PDB file of C-alpha atoms in Angstrom:
ATOM      1  CA  UNK A   1      57.931 287.610  66.469  1.00  0.00           C
ATOM      2  CA  UNK A   2      58.261 291.360  66.033  1.00  0.00           C
ATOM      3  CA  UNK A   3      55.367 293.775  67.177  1.00  0.00           C
ATOM      4  CA  UNK A   4      52.726 293.924  64.983  1.00  0.00           C
ATOM      5  CA  UNK A   5      51.544 296.123  62.925  1.00  0.00           C
ATOM      6  CA  UNK A   6      47.892 297.309  63.575  1.00  0.00           C
ATOM      7  CA  UNK A   7      45.913 298.988  61.249  1.00  0.00           C
ATOM      8  CA  UNK A   8      42.246 298.951  62.101  1.00  0.00           C
ATOM      9  CA  UNK A   9      40.626 299.226  65.723  1.00  0.00           C
ATOM     10  CA  UNK A  10      37.031 298.022  66.328  1.00  0.00           C
ATOM     11  CA  UNK A  11      36.140 298.895  62.906  1.00  0.00           C
ATOM     12  CA  UNK A  12      33.064 298.595  60.629  1.00  0.00           C
ATOM     13  CA  UNK A  13      33.760 298.061  57.157  1.00  0.00           C
ATOM     14  CA  UNK A  14      31.376 298.323  54.063  1.00  0.00           C
ATOM     15  CA  UNK A  15      30.689 300.181  50.655  1.00  0.00           C
ATOM     16  CA  UNK A  16      27.540 301.857  49.969  1.00  0.00           C
ATOM     17  CA  UNK A  17      24.831 300.972  52.344  1.00  0.00           C
ATOM     18  CA  UNK A  18      26.125 297.659  53.226  1.00  0.00           C
ATOM     19  CA  UNK A  19      28.038 296.974  56.142  1.00  0.00           C
ATOM     20  CA  UNK A  20      30.233 293.923  55.063  1.00  0.00           C
ATOM     21  CA  UNK A  21      32.512 293.269  58.521  1.00  0.00           C
ATOM     22  CA  UNK A  22      31.707 294.779  62.256  1.00  0.00           C
ATOM     23  CA  UNK A  23      34.239 294.571  65.337  1.00  0.00           C
ATOM     24  CA  UNK A  24      37.681 294.176  63.115  1.00  0.00           C
ATOM     25  CA  UNK A  25      41.111 294.413  65.098  1.00  0.00           C
ATOM     26  CA  UNK A  26      43.479 293.994  62.028  1.00  0.00           C
ATOM     27  CA  UNK A  27      47.666 293.913  62.377  1.00  0.00           C
ATOM     28  CA  UNK A  28      50.134 292.216  60.353  1.00  0.00           C
ATOM     29  CA  UNK A  29      53.154 291.074  61.909  1.00  0.00           C
ATOM     30  CA  UNK A  30      56.598 292.024  60.253  1.00  0.00           C
ATOM     31  CA  UNK A  31      58.335 289.176  58.865  1.00  0.00           C
ATOM     32  CA  UNK A  32      55.732 287.024  58.084  1.00  0.00           C
ATOM     33  CA  UNK A  33      52.898 286.136  55.152  1.00  0.00           C
ATOM     34  CA  UNK A  34      49.107 286.170  56.357  1.00  0.00           C
ATOM     35  CA  UNK A  35      46.314 284.966  53.866  1.00  0.00           C
ATOM     36  CA  UNK A  36      42.983 286.045  53.911  1.00  0.00           C
ATOM     37  CA  UNK A  37      40.216 283.566  52.729  1.00  0.00           C
ATOM     38  CA  UNK A  38      36.385 283.878  52.214  1.00  0.00           C
ATOM     39  CA  UNK A  39      33.734 283.531  50.100  1.00  0.00           C
ATOM     40  CA  UNK A  40      32.883 286.036  46.997  1.00  0.00           C
ATOM     41  CA  UNK A  41      31.447 289.001  48.314  1.00  0.00           C
ATOM     42  CA  UNK A  42      32.157 288.661  52.152  1.00  0.00           C
ATOM     43  CA  UNK A  43      34.449 292.073  52.237  1.00  0.00           C
ATOM     44  CA  UNK A  44      38.259 290.533  51.635  1.00  0.00           C
ATOM     45  CA  UNK A  45      38.825 293.104  48.976  1.00  0.00           C
ATOM     46  CA  UNK A  46      36.946 296.039  51.096  1.00  0.00           C
ATOM     47  CA  UNK A  47      38.724 294.994  54.264  1.00  0.00           C
ATOM     48  CA  UNK A  48      42.352 295.664  52.155  1.00  0.00           C
ATOM     49  CA  UNK A  49      40.782 298.651  50.922  1.00  0.00           C
ATOM     50  CA  UNK A  50      39.343 299.938  54.627  1.00  0.00           C
ATOM     51  CA  UNK A  51      42.857 299.048  56.219  1.00  0.00           C
ATOM     52  CA  UNK A  52      44.825 301.222  53.470  1.00  0.00           C
ATOM     53  CA  UNK A  53      42.465 304.282  53.672  1.00  0.00           C
ATOM     54  CA  UNK A  54      40.752 304.117  50.571  1.00  0.00           C
ATOM     55  CA  UNK A  55      37.458 303.766  51.415  1.00  0.00           C
ATOM     56  CA  UNK A  56      35.919 305.515  55.036  1.00  0.00           C
ATOM     57  CA  UNK A  57      35.331 303.476  58.029  1.00  0.00           C
ATOM     58  CA  UNK A  58      31.385 302.911  59.385  1.00  0.00           C
ATOM     59  CA  UNK A  59      32.946 302.962  62.695  1.00  0.00           C
ATOM     60  CA  UNK A  60      36.186 302.487  64.343  1.00  0.00           C
ATOM     61  CA  UNK A  61      39.662 303.916  63.750  1.00  0.00           C
ATOM     62  CA  UNK A  62      42.682 303.428  61.512  1.00  0.00           C
ATOM     63  CA  UNK A  63      46.037 302.545  63.084  1.00  0.00           C
ATOM     64  CA  UNK A  64      47.832 303.164  60.629  1.00  0.00           C
ATOM     65  CA  UNK A  65      48.613 306.404  58.827  1.00  0.00           C
ATOM     66  CA  UNK A  66      46.331 306.571  55.692  1.00  0.00           C
ATOM     67  CA  UNK A  67      47.567 308.516  53.480  1.00  0.00           C
ATOM     68  CA  UNK A  68      47.141 307.418  50.381  1.00  0.00           C
ATOM     69  CA  UNK A  69      49.008 310.403  48.277  1.00  0.00           C
ATOM     70  CA  UNK A  70      51.939 310.618  51.130  1.00  0.00           C
ATOM     71  CA  UNK A  71      55.613 309.457  50.460  1.00  0.00           C
ATOM     72  CA  UNK A  72      55.524 307.395  53.703  1.00  0.00           C
ATOM     73  CA  UNK A  73      52.464 305.681  52.411  1.00  0.00           C
ATOM     74  CA  UNK A  74      54.252 305.013  48.772  1.00  0.00           C
ATOM     75  CA  UNK A  75      57.502 303.967  50.322  1.00  0.00           C
ATOM     76  CA  UNK A  76      56.334 301.772  52.955  1.00  0.00           C
ATOM     77  CA  UNK A  77      53.323 300.017  51.614  1.00  0.00           C
ATOM     78  CA  UNK A  78      53.047 298.023  48.615  1.00  0.00           C
ATOM     79  CA  UNK A  79      49.425 297.332  47.252  1.00  0.00           C
ATOM     80  CA  UNK A  80      48.636 295.221  44.240  1.00  0.00           C
ATOM     81  CA  UNK A  81      44.734 295.270  43.534  1.00  0.00           C
ATOM     82  CA  UNK A  82      43.456 291.999  42.138  1.00  0.00           C
ATOM     83  CA  UNK A  83      42.267 294.036  38.548  1.00  0.00           C
ATOM     84  CA  UNK A  84      41.603 297.850  38.521  1.00  0.00           C
ATOM     85  CA  UNK A  85      38.227 299.311  36.519  1.00  0.00           C
ATOM     86  CA  UNK A  86      40.290 300.998  33.969  1.00  0.00           C
ATOM     87  CA  UNK A  87      43.774 300.278  32.749  1.00  0.00           C
ATOM     88  CA  UNK A  88      45.890 303.188  32.369  1.00  0.00           C
ATOM     89  CA  UNK A  89      45.884 304.753  29.301  1.00  0.00           C
ATOM     90  CA  UNK A  90      49.811 304.339  28.840  1.00  0.00           C
ATOM     91  CA  UNK A  91      51.830 301.512  26.702  1.00  0.00           C
ATOM     92  CA  UNK A  92      53.829 298.971  28.367  1.00  0.00           C
ATOM     93  CA  UNK A  93      57.388 301.212  27.811  1.00  0.00           C
ATOM     94  CA  UNK A  94      55.513 303.923  29.512  1.00  0.00           C
ATOM     95  CA  UNK A  95      54.135 302.166  32.543  1.00  0.00           C
ATOM     96  CA  UNK A  96      58.017 301.095  32.912  1.00  0.00           C
ATOM     97  CA  UNK A  97      59.402 304.417  32.620  1.00  0.00           C
ATOM     98  CA  UNK A  98      56.836 305.496  35.222  1.00  0.00           C
ATOM     99  CA  UNK A  99      57.816 303.206  37.537  1.00  0.00           C
ATOM    100  CA  UNK A 100      61.254 303.893  37.241  1.00  0.00           C
ATOM    101  CA  UNK A 101      60.906 307.682  38.034  1.00  0.00           C
ATOM    102  CA  UNK A 102      58.324 307.094  40.674  1.00  0.00           C
ATOM    103  CA  UNK A 103      61.049 305.254  42.412  1.00  0.00           C
ATOM    104  CA  UNK A 104      63.945 306.987  40.973  1.00  0.00           C
ATOM    105  CA  UNK A 105      65.401 303.380  39.617  1.00  0.00           C
ATOM    106  CA  UNK A 106      66.902 302.815  36.314  1.00  0.00           C
ATOM    107  CA  UNK A 107      64.783 302.190  33.922  1.00  0.00           C
ATOM    108  CA  UNK A 108      67.310 299.150  32.595  1.00  0.00           C
ATOM    109  CA  UNK A 109      66.094 297.838  36.015  1.00  0.00           C
ATOM    110  CA  UNK A 110      62.718 297.752  35.857  1.00  0.00           C
ATOM    111  CA  UNK A 111      62.725 296.428  32.725  1.00  0.00           C
ATOM    112  CA  UNK A 112      65.143 293.706  33.782  1.00  0.00           C
ATOM    113  CA  UNK A 113      62.314 293.023  36.676  1.00  0.00           C
ATOM    114  CA  UNK A 114      59.628 292.845  33.880  1.00  0.00           C
ATOM    115  CA  UNK A 115      61.765 290.131  31.973  1.00  0.00           C
ATOM    116  CA  UNK A 116      62.326 288.282  34.951  1.00  0.00           C
ATOM    117  CA  UNK A 117      58.610 287.661  35.663  1.00  0.00           C
ATOM    118  CA  UNK A 118      58.448 286.800  32.226  1.00  0.00           C
ATOM    119  CA  UNK A 119      56.450 289.639  31.387  1.00  0.00           C
ATOM    120  CA  UNK A 120      55.396 289.834  27.445  1.00  0.00           C
ATOM    121  CA  UNK A 121      54.109 292.526  25.590  1.00  0.00           C
ATOM    122  CA  UNK A 122      55.756 294.959  22.644  1.00  0.00           C
ATOM    123  CA  UNK A 123      56.845 298.028  24.236  1.00  0.00           C
ATOM    124  CA  UNK A 124      54.494 299.982  22.324  1.00  0.00           C
ATOM    125  CA  UNK A 125      51.422 297.965  23.162  1.00  0.00           C
ATOM    126  CA  UNK A 126      48.929 299.147  25.817  1.00  0.00           C
ATOM    127  CA  UNK A 127      48.904 297.955  28.930  1.00  0.00           C
ATOM    128  CA  UNK A 128      45.184 297.062  28.484  1.00  0.00           C
ATOM    129  CA  UNK A 129      45.542 294.955  25.417  1.00  0.00           C
ATOM    130  CA  UNK A 130      48.240 292.865  27.008  1.00  0.00           C
ATOM    131  CA  UNK A 131      47.169 289.101  28.015  1.00  0.00           C
ATOM    132  CA  UNK A 132      45.421 289.041  31.477  1.00  0.00           C
ATOM    133  CA  UNK A 133      48.516 287.322  33.157  1.00  0.00           C
ATOM    134  CA  UNK A 134      50.784 290.073  31.904  1.00  0.00           C
ATOM    135  CA  UNK A 135      48.720 292.712  33.207  1.00  0.00           C
ATOM    136  CA  UNK A 136      48.571 290.529  36.437  1.00  0.00           C
ATOM    137  CA  UNK A 137      52.294 290.737  36.279  1.00  0.00           C
ATOM    138  CA  UNK A 138      52.155 294.770  35.264  1.00  0.00           C
ATOM    139  CA  UNK A 139      50.180 295.366  38.436  1.00  0.00           C
ATOM    140  CA  UNK A 140      52.864 293.384  40.543  1.00  0.00           C
ATOM    141  CA  UNK A 141      55.817 294.817  39.262  1.00  0.00           C
ATOM    142  CA  UNK A 142      55.830 298.412  40.745  1.00  0.00           C
ATOM    143  CA  UNK A 143      54.737 296.466  44.357  1.00  0.00           C
ATOM    144  CA  UNK A 144      58.465 294.737  44.450  1.00  0.00           C
ATOM    145  CA  UNK A 145      60.391 297.366  42.618  1.00  0.00           C
ATOM    146  CA  UNK A 146      61.504 298.438  45.853  1.00  0.00           C
ATOM    147  CA  UNK A 147      61.242 297.341  49.318  1.00  0.00           C
ATOM    148  CA  UNK A 148      58.630 297.582  51.141  1.00  0.00           C
ATOM    149  CA  UNK A 149      57.558 297.510  54.909  1.00  0.00           C
ATOM    150  CA  UNK A 150      54.076 296.069  54.007  1.00  0.00           C
ATOM    151  CA  UNK A 151      52.544 293.958  51.414  1.00  0.00           C
ATOM    152  CA  UNK A 152      48.850 293.847  50.196  1.00  0.00           C
ATOM    153  CA  UNK A 153      48.283 291.317  47.394  1.00  0.00           C
ATOM    154  CA  UNK A 154      44.683 290.580  46.277  1.00  0.00           C
ATOM    155  CA  UNK A 155      44.580 287.307  44.018  1.00  0.00           C
ATOM    156  CA  UNK A 156      48.070 287.643  42.718  1.00  0.00           C
ATOM    157  CA  UNK A 157      48.577 284.525  41.016  1.00  0.00           C
ATOM    158  CA  UNK A 158      45.399 284.189  39.192  1.00  0.00           C
ATOM    159  CA  UNK A 159      45.499 283.848  35.455  1.00  0.00           C
ATOM    160  CA  UNK A 160      49.385 284.045  35.687  1.00  0.00           C
ATOM    161  CA  UNK A 161      51.519 281.119  34.165  1.00  0.00           C
ATOM    162  CA  UNK A 162      53.476 278.868  36.500  1.00  0.00           C
ATOM    163  CA  UNK A 163      56.620 280.389  35.793  1.00  0.00           C
ATOM    164  CA  UNK A 164      55.705 283.746  36.682  1.00  0.00           C
ATOM    165  CA  UNK A 165      54.116 282.580  39.963  1.00  0.00           C
ATOM    166  CA  UNK A 166      57.272 281.037  40.965  1.00  0.00           C
ATOM    167  CA  UNK A 167      59.308 284.114  40.719  1.00  0.00           C
ATOM    168  CA  UNK A 168      56.529 286.543  42.257  1.00  0.00           C
ATOM    169  CA  UNK A 169      56.411 284.068  45.114  1.00  0.00           C
ATOM    170  CA  UNK A 170      60.407 284.209  45.450  1.00  0.00           C
ATOM    171  CA  UNK A 171      60.299 288.324  45.433  1.00  0.00           C
ATOM    172  CA  UNK A 172      57.330 288.392  47.946  1.00  0.00           C
ATOM    173  CA  UNK A 173      59.248 286.034  49.626  1.00  0.00           C
ATOM    174  CA  UNK A 174      62.932 288.210  49.641  1.00  0.00           C
ATOM    175  CA  UNK A 175      60.539 290.814  50.903  1.00  0.00           C
ATOM    176  CA  UNK A 176      59.260 288.973  53.696  1.00  0.00           C
ATOM    177  CA  UNK A 177      62.657 287.888  54.557  1.00  0.00           C
ATOM    178  CA  UNK A 178      63.818 291.000  54.743  1.00  0.00           C
ATOM    179  CA  UNK A 179      61.113 292.191  57.317  1.00  0.00           C
ATOM    180  CA  UNK A 180      57.914 293.280  55.459  1.00  0.00           C
ATOM    181  CA  UNK A 181      54.209 291.600  56.721  1.00  0.00           C
ATOM    182  CA  UNK A 182      52.644 290.372  53.844  1.00  0.00           C
ATOM    183  CA  UNK A 183      48.855 290.215  53.323  1.00  0.00           C
ATOM    184  CA  UNK A 184      47.767 287.228  50.514  1.00  0.00           C
ATOM    185  CA  UNK A 185      43.879 287.167  49.110  1.00  0.00           C
ATOM    186  CA  UNK A 186      43.770 283.972  47.385  1.00  0.00           C
ATOM    187  CA  UNK A 187      40.781 281.319  46.783  1.00  0.00           C
ATOM    188  CA  UNK A 188      43.146 278.896  45.846  1.00  0.00           C
ATOM    189  CA  UNK A 189      45.588 277.247  48.429  1.00  0.00           C
ATOM    190  CA  UNK A 190      49.300 278.694  48.026  1.00  0.00           C
ATOM    191  CA  UNK A 191      51.319 276.511  50.326  1.00  0.00           C
ATOM    192  CA  UNK A 192      53.140 274.961  46.934  1.00  0.00           C
ATOM    193  CA  UNK A 193      54.847 278.764  46.634  1.00  0.00           C
ATOM    194  CA  UNK A 194      54.712 280.242  49.943  1.00  0.00           C
ATOM    195  CA  UNK A 195      55.017 279.411  53.689  1.00  0.00           C
ATOM    196  CA  UNK A 196      52.100 280.801  55.101  1.00  0.00           C
ATOM    197  CA  UNK A 197      52.600 281.797  58.843  1.00  0.00           C
ATOM    198  CA  UNK A 198      48.608 282.737  59.474  1.00  0.00           C
ATOM    199  CA  UNK A 199      45.474 282.311  57.693  1.00  0.00           C
ATOM    200  CA  UNK A 200      42.182 284.834  58.539  1.00  0.00           C
ATOM    201  CA  UNK A 201      38.793 283.882  57.562  1.00  0.00           C
ATOM    202  CA  UNK A 202      35.503 285.935  56.971  1.00  0.00           C
ATOM    203  CA  UNK A 203      32.863 284.739  57.890  1.00  0.00           C
ATOM    204  CA  UNK A 204      29.262 285.570  58.949  1.00  0.00           C
ATOM    205  CA  UNK A 205      30.103 289.099  59.000  1.00  0.00           C
ATOM    206  CA  UNK A 206      33.500 288.653  61.114  1.00  0.00           C
ATOM    207  CA  UNK A 207      37.044 288.353  61.119  1.00  0.00           C
ATOM    208  CA  UNK A 208      38.942 285.286  62.531  1.00  0.00           C
ATOM    209  CA  UNK A 209      41.510 283.255  62.653  1.00  0.00           C
ATOM    210  CA  UNK A 210      41.214 279.912  60.859  1.00  0.00           C
ATOM    211  CA  UNK A 211      41.720 276.810  62.544  1.00  0.00           C
TER     212      UNK A 211
END
C-alpha cells in the first residue's frame, strides 16, 4: 500500500461552542476507498470540513496544506458537499462553462461528461431549480472533471437515479485506480457500487476503524 496522506494529527473538531470529535488522527491511502459512517449529527461533515481547512481546528494540527483557494488545493482535491446553503445564481449553461474555464477544459468535454452522468435540465435553467438528483450530479461534475489526488464525497449517491449512481461509481473507481484516495460519507451501504477498502465510524466523540 502506498504511503498514507495525513490530514489531521491529534485534532479536536467541532462547530460553534460544541466539540464533536477529539484526538483525531486522520489519513487516507492512495488507491483506496474509505467509507465514513455514523449517526446524524456526530460530526462526519464537520470532520471533512476540518480536514480540508474550511473550518478552524479546536486543537491539534493540520498535516496537509489547507489552502482552499490555492492552485495546488484546487488541482489536487475534489470535494462534493452533500448540499450547499445557496446554489450559485447560475443557469446550467454557465455552470458548465465555469467548470470548463476553471479547469481549462473544452466546453464540449464538460458537457459530454454531464450527459454521460444522465444530467438533465434546460441550458437556461437555474441550478437551484434542477431536480434534487440533477443538483447532485451538478455538484459531482467538477470533482471528476479532472484527475485528482484526493476525493471527498459527502452522500454523493443520495437522491440520484440508479443509472447516475452507476456512472458516478465508475468515474470514482477510475480516479482511484489512477492513484487517488477517496473518502465517501454514506448512511447506506455502497458495496454494490464501490469496493470499500476501509470503513471508519464516528461514535461517542471518537473516530475508529469499524470492525
